[in-house]
C-alpha positions as a Python dict, from the first residue, in 0.01 Angstrom:
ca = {
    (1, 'X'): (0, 0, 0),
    (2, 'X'): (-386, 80, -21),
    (3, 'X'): (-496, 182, -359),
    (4, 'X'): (-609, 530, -345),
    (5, 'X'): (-965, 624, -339),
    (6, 'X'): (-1112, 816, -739),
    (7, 'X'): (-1388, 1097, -708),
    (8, 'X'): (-1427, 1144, -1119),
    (9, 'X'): (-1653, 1489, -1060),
    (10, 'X'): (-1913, 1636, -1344),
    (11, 'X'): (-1717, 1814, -1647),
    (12, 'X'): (-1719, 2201, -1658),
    (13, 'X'): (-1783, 2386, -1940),
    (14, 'X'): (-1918, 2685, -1795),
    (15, 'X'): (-1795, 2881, -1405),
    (16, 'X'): (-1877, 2743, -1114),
    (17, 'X'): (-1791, 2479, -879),
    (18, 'X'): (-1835, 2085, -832),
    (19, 'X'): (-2003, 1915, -633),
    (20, 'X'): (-1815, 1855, -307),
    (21, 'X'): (-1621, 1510, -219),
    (22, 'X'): (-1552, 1361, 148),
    (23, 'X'): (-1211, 1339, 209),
    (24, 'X'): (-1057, 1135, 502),
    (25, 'X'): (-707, 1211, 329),
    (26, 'X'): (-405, 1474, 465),
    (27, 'X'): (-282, 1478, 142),
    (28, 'X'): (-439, 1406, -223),
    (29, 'X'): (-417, 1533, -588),
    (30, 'X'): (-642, 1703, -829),
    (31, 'X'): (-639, 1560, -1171),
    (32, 'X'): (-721, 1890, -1420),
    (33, 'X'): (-829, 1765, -1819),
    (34, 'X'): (-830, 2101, -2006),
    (35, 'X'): (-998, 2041, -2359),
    (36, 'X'): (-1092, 2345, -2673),
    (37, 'X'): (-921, 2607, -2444),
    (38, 'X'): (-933, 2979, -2562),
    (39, 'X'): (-725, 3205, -2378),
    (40, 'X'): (-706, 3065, -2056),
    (41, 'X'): (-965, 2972, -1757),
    (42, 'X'): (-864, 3031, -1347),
    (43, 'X'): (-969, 2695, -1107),
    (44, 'X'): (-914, 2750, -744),
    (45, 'X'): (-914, 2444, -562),
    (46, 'X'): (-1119, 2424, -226),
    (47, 'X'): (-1178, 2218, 74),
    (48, 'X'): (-1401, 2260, 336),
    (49, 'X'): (-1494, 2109, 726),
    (50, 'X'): (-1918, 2165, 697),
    (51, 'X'): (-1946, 2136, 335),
    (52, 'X'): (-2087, 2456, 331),
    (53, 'X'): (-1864, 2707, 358),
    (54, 'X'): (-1542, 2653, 146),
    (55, 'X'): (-1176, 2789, 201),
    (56, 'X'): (-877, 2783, -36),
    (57, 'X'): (-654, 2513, -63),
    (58, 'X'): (-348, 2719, -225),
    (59, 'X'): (-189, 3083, -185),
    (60, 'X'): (-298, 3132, -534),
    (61, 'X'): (-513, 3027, -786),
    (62, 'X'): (-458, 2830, -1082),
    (63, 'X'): (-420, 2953, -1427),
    (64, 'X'): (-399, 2718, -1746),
    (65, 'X'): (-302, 2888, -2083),
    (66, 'X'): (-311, 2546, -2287),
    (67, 'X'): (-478, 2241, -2326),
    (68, 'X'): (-348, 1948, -2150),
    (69, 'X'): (-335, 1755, -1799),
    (70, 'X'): (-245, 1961, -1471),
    (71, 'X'): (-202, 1764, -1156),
    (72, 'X'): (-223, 1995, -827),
    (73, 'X'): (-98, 1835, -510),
    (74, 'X'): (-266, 1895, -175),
    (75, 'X'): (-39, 1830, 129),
    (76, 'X'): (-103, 1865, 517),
    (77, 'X'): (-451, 1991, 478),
    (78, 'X'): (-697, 1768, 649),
    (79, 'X'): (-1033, 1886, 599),
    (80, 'X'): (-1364, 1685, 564),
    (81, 'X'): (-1474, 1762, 208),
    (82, 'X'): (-1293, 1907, -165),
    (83, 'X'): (-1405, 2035, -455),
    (84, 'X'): (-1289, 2244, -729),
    (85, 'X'): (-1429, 2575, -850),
    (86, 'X'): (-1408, 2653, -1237),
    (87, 'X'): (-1376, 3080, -1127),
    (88, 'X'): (-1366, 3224, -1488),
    (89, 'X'): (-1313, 3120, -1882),
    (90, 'X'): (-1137, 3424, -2070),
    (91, 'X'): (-1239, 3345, -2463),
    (92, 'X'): (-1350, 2975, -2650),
    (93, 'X'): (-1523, 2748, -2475),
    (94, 'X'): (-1344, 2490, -2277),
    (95, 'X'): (-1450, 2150, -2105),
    (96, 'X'): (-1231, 2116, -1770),
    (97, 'X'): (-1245, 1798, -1590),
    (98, 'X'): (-1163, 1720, -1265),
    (99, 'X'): (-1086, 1398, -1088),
    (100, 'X'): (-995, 1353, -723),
    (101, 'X'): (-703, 1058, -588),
    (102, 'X'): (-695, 1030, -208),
    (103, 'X'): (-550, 771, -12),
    (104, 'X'): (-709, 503, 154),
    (105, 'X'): (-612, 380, 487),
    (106, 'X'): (-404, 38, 428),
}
């Protein structure tokens, strides 16, 4: 078994997106760090085949009420790049990182 392939991308404290990672995976996992939370904040995870133009990954957006670690599994979506979008903070102000496992062909 290949170990998988880490994209650690830039903290958010305030809404907006990452910067994009190239993916070469069907499936992978998004790692969400939610630190000095207020009431809650909405990510929406997205992938994308130009880099340009994203799409959503999931039926529904995310939303995280507490602090903690979130992991969000991507299956049977091959597309060439990810990211995550940080799409609004309700009260406080909260750090949410992100980190990215993909596999890596054995």
């Amino acid at each position: 078994m290949a170990l998988p392939k880490i994209t650690a991308f830039t903290a958010l404290t305030a809404v907006g997106a990452t910067a994009f990672a190239s993916n070469s995976s069907e499936s992978f996992v998004f790692q969400v760090v939610v630190t000095t939370i207020g009431t809650n904040v909405v990510v929406r995870l997205q992938g994308s085949n130009d880099g340009t133009n994203f799409f959503n990954l999931q039926a529904s957006d995310n939303t995280i009420t507490a602090n903690g670690v979130y992991g969000y599994a991507i299956a049977n979506s091959p597309c060439l790049y990810v990211r995550a979008n940080l799409i609004s903070i309700s009260t406080g102000t909260p750090t949410v990182t992100i980190t990215l496992a993909q596999d890596t062909a054995p």
